[in-house]
Rosetta silent file (secondary structure, phi, psi, omega in degrees, C-alpha in Angstrom):
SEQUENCE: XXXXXXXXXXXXXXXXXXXXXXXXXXXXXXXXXXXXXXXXXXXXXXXXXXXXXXXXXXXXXXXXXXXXXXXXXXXXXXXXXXXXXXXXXXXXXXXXXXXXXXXXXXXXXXXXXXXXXXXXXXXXXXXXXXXXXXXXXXXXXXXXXXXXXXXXXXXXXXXXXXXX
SCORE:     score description
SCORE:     0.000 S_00000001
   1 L     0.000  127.840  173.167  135.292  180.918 -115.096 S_00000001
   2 L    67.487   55.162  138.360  136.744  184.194 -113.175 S_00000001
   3 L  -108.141   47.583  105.368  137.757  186.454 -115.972 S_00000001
   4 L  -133.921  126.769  -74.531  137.117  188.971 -114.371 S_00000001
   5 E  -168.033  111.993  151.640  138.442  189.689 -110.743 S_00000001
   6 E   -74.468   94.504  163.103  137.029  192.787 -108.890 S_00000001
   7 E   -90.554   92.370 -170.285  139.846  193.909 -106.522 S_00000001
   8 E   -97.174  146.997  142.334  138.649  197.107 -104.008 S_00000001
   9 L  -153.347 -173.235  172.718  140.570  198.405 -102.430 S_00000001
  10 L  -130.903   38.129  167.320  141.702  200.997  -99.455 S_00000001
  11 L    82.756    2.051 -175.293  145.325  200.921  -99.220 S_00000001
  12 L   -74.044 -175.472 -179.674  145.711  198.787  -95.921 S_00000001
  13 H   -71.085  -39.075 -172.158  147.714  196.326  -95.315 S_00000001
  14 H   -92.413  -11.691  136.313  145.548  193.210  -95.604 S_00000001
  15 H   -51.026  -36.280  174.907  143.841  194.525  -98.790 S_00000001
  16 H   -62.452  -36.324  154.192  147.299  194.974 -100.303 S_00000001
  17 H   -21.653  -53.570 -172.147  147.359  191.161  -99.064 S_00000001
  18 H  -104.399    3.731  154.917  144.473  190.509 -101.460 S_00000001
  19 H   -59.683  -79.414 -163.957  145.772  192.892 -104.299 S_00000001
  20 H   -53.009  -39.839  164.631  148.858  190.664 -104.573 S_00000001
  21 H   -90.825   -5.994  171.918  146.691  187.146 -104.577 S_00000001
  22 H   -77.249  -39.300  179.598  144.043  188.259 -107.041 S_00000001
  23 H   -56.950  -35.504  170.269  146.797  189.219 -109.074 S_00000001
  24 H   -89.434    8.194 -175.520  148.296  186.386 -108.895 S_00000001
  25 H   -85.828  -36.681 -150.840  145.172  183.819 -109.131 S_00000001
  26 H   -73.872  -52.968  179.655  144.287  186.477 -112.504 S_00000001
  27 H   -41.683  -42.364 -140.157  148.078  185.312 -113.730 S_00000001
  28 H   -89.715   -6.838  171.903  147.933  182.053 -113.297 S_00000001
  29 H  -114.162   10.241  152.016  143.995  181.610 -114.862 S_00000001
  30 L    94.578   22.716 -166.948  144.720  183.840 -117.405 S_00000001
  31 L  -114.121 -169.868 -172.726  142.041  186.886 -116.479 S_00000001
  32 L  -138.238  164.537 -169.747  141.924  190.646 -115.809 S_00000001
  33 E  -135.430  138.511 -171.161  141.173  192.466 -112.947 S_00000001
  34 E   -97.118  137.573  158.455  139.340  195.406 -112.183 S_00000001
  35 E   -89.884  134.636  161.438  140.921  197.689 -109.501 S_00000001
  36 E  -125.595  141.082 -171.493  138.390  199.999 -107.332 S_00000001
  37 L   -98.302   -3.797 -111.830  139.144  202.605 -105.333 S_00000001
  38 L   -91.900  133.697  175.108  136.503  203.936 -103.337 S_00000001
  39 L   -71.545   89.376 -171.088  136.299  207.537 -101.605 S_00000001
  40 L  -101.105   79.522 -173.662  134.172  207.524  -98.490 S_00000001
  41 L   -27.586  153.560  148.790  133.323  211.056  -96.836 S_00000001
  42 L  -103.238  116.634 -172.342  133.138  211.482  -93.472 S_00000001
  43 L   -36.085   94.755  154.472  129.924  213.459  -92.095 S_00000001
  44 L   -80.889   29.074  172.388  131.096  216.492  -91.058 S_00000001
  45 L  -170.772  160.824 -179.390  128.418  217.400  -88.665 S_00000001
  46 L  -152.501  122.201 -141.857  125.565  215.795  -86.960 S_00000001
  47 L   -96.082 -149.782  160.222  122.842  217.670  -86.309 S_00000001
  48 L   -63.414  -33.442  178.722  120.378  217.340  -83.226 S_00000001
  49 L   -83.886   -4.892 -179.775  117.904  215.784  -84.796 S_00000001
  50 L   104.044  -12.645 -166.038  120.204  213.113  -85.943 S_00000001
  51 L   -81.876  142.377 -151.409  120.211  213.829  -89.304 S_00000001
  52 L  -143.599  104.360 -163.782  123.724  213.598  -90.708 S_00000001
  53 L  -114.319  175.871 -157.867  125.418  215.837  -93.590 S_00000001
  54 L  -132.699  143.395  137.578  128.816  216.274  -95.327 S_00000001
  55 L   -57.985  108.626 -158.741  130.786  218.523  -97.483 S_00000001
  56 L   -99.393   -0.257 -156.355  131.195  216.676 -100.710 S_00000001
  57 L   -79.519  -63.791 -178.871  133.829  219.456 -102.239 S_00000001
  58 L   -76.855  -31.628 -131.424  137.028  219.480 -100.994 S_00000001
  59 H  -107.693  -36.505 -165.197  137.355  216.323  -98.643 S_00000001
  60 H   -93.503  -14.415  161.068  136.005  214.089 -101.780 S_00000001
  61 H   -85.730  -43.692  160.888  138.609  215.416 -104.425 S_00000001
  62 H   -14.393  -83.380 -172.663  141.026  214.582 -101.495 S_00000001
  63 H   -51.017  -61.994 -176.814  139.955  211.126 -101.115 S_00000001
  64 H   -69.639   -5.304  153.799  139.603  210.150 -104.545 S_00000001
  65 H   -63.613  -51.737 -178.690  142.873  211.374 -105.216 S_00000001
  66 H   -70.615  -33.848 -169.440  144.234  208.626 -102.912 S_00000001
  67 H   -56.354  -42.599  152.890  141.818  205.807 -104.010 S_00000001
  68 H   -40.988  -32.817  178.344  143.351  207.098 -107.437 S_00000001
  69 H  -103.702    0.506 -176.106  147.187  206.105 -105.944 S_00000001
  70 H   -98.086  -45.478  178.160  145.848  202.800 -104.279 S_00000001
  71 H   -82.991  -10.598  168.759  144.602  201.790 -107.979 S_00000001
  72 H   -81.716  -13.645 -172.623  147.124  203.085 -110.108 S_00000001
  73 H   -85.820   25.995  156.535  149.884  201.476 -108.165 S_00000001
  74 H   -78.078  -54.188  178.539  147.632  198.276 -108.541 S_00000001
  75 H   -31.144  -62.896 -156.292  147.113  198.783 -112.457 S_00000001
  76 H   -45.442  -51.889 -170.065  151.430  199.309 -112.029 S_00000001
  77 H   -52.004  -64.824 -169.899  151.701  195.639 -109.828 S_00000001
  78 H   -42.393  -58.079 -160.314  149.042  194.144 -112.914 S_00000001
  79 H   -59.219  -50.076 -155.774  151.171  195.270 -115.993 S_00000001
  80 H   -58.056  -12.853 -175.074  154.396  194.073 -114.643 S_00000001
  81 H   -89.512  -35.410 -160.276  152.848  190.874 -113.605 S_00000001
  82 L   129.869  -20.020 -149.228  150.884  190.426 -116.977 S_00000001
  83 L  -130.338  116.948  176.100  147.936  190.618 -116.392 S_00000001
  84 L   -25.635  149.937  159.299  145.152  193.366 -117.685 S_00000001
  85 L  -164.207  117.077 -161.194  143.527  195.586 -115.412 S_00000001
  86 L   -86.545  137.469 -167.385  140.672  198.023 -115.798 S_00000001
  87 E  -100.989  128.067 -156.546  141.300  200.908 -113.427 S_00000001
  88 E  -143.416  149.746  163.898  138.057  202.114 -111.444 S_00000001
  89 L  -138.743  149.384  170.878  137.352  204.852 -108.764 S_00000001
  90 L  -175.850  153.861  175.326  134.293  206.303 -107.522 S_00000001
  91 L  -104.694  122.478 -147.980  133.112  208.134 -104.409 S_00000001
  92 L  -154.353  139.068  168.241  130.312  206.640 -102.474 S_00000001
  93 L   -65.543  -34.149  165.671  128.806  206.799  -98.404 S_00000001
  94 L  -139.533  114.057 -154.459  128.360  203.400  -98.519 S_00000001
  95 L   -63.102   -9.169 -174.331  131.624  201.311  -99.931 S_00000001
  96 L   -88.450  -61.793  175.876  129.954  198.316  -99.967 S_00000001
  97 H   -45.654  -44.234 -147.183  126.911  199.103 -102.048 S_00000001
  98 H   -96.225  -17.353  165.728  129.747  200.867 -104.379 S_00000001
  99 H   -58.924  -81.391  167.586  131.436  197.222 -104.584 S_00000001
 100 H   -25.625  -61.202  176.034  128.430  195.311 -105.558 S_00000001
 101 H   -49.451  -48.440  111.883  127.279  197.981 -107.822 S_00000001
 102 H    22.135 -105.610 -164.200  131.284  197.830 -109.174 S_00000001
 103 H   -46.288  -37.323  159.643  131.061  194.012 -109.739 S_00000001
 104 H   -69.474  -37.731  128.956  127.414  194.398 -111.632 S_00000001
 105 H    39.392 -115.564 -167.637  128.829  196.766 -113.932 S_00000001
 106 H   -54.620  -54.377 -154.093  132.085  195.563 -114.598 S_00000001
 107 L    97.844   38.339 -175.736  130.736  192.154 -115.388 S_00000001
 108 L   -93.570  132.680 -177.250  132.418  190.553 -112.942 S_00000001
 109 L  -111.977   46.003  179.810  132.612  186.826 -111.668 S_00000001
 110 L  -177.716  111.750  157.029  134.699  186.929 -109.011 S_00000001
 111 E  -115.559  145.589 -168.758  135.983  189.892 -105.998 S_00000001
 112 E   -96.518  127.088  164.194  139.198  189.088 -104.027 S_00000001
 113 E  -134.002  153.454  174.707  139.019  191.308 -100.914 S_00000001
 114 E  -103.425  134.564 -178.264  140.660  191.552  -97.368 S_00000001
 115 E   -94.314  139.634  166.991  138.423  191.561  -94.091 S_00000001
 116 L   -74.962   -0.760  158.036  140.131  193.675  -91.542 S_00000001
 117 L    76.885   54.040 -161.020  139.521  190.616  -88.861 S_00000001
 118 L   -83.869 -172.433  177.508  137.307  192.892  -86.665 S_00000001
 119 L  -156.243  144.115  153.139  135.662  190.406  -83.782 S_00000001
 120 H    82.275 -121.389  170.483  132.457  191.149  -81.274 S_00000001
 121 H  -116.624   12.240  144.664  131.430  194.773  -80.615 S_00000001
 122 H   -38.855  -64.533  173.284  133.850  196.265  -82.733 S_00000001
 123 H   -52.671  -43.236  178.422  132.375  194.580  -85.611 S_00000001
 124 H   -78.539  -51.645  175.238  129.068  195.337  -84.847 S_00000001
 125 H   -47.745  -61.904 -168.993  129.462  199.025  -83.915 S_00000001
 126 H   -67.787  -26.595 -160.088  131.913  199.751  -86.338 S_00000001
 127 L    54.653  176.525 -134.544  130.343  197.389  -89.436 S_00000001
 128 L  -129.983   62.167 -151.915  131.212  195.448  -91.582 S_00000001
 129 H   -76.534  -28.599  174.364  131.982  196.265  -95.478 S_00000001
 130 H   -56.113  -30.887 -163.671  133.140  192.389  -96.169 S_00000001
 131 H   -66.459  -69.744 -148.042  130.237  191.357  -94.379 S_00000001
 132 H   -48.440  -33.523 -176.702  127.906  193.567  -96.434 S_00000001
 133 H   -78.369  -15.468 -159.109  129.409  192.333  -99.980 S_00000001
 134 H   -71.788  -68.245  167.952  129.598  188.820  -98.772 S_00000001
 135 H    -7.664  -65.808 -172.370  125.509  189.708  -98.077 S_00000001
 136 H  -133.468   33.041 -161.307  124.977  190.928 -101.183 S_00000001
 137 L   -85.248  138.878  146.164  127.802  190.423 -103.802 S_00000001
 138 L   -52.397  -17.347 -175.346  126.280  188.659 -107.383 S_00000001
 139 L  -140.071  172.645  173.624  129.302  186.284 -107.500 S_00000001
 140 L   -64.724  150.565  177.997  131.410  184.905 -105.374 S_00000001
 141 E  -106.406  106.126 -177.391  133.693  186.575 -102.623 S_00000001
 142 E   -82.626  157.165 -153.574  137.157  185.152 -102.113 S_00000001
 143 E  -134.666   93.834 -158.150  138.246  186.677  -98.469 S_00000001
 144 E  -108.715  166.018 -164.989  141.410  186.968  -97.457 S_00000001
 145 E  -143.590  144.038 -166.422  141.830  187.579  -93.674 S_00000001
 146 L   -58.592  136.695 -179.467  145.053  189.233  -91.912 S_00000001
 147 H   -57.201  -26.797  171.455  147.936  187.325  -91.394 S_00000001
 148 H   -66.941  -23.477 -177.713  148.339  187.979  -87.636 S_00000001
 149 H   -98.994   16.247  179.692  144.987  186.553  -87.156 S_00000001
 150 L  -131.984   22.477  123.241  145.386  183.218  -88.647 S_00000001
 151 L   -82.062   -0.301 -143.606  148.652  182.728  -86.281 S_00000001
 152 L  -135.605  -51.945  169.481  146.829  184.088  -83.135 S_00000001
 153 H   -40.063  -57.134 -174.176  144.289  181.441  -84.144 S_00000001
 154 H   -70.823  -33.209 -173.930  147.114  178.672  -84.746 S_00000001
 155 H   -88.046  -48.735  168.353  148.656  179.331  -80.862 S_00000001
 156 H   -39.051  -49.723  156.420  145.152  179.018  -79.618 S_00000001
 157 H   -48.603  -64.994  143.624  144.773  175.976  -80.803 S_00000001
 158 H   -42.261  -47.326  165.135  147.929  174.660  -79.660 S_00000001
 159 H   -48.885  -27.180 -169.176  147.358  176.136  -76.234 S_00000001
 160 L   -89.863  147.175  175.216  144.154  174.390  -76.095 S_00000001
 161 L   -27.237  112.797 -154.832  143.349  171.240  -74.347 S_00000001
 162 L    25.444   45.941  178.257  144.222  168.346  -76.858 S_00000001
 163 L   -90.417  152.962 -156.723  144.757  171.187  -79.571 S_00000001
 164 L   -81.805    0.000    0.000  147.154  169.808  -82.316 S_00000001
């Protein structure tokens, strides 16, 4: 069970969070992990009608260069650790779809990911990409959630009327 460990990521902090425990859950059960990278244009125009196009040329060799530096220094993290890791990039509008797709693939039974902790109408305006693989990943989604928010959580709780 879980050999093989879909890690995407986009270089933030709380993915690097979940870089560093899929590697080490992959150590310690003896699996490999695919790193993904994904490059996600930004529309650079929107017309009147609503309709909403991009440049794929320049802005998407850009991108996928860094998505290229978030997974090799994963691959780097993997060897020295032990532990195999298939290196993966790809450029896609919507990163979530490019997960899923990723994890069907690969062959994967497991993705480790970080939620950026959005809350409310952030979340909704803004979306969701954990939400969408949680939606529609084939295997399970381990979740890792920013560290500031599970203390911000912990004083609330204390603060609260017969909170612990």
């Amino acid at each position: 069970m879980y050999q093989r460990i879909l890690v995407p990521t986009d270089g933030s902090p709380v993915s690097e969070a979940a870089v560093d425990a899929a590697i080490d859950f992959a150590r310690a059960r003896g699996s490999a992990i695919v790193a993904l990278g994904v490059a996600v244009p930004e529309p650079s125009f929107q017309s009147l009608e609503g309709a909403v196009a991009y440049d794929p040329g320049l802005q998407v060799e850009l991108l996928l260069e860094h998505a290229k530096n978030h997974v090799d220094a994963i691959a780097a993290r993997a060897r020295k650790a032990g532990v195999p890791c298939t290196e993966l990039t790809s450029s896609a509008l919507d990163p979530a779809e490019a997960i899923v797709e990723t994890a069907r693939a690969q062959h994967c039974d497991l993705i480790v990911m970080g939620s950026h902790g959005r809350r409310g109408l952030s979340r909704l305006l803004a979306g969701s990409v954990t939400q969408a693989v949680l939606a529609n990943a084939p295997v399970p989604v381990m979740v890792l959630r920013p560290a500031g928010n599970a203390a911000a959580t912990q004083a609330r709780t204390a603060a609260a009327p017969g909170g612990a």
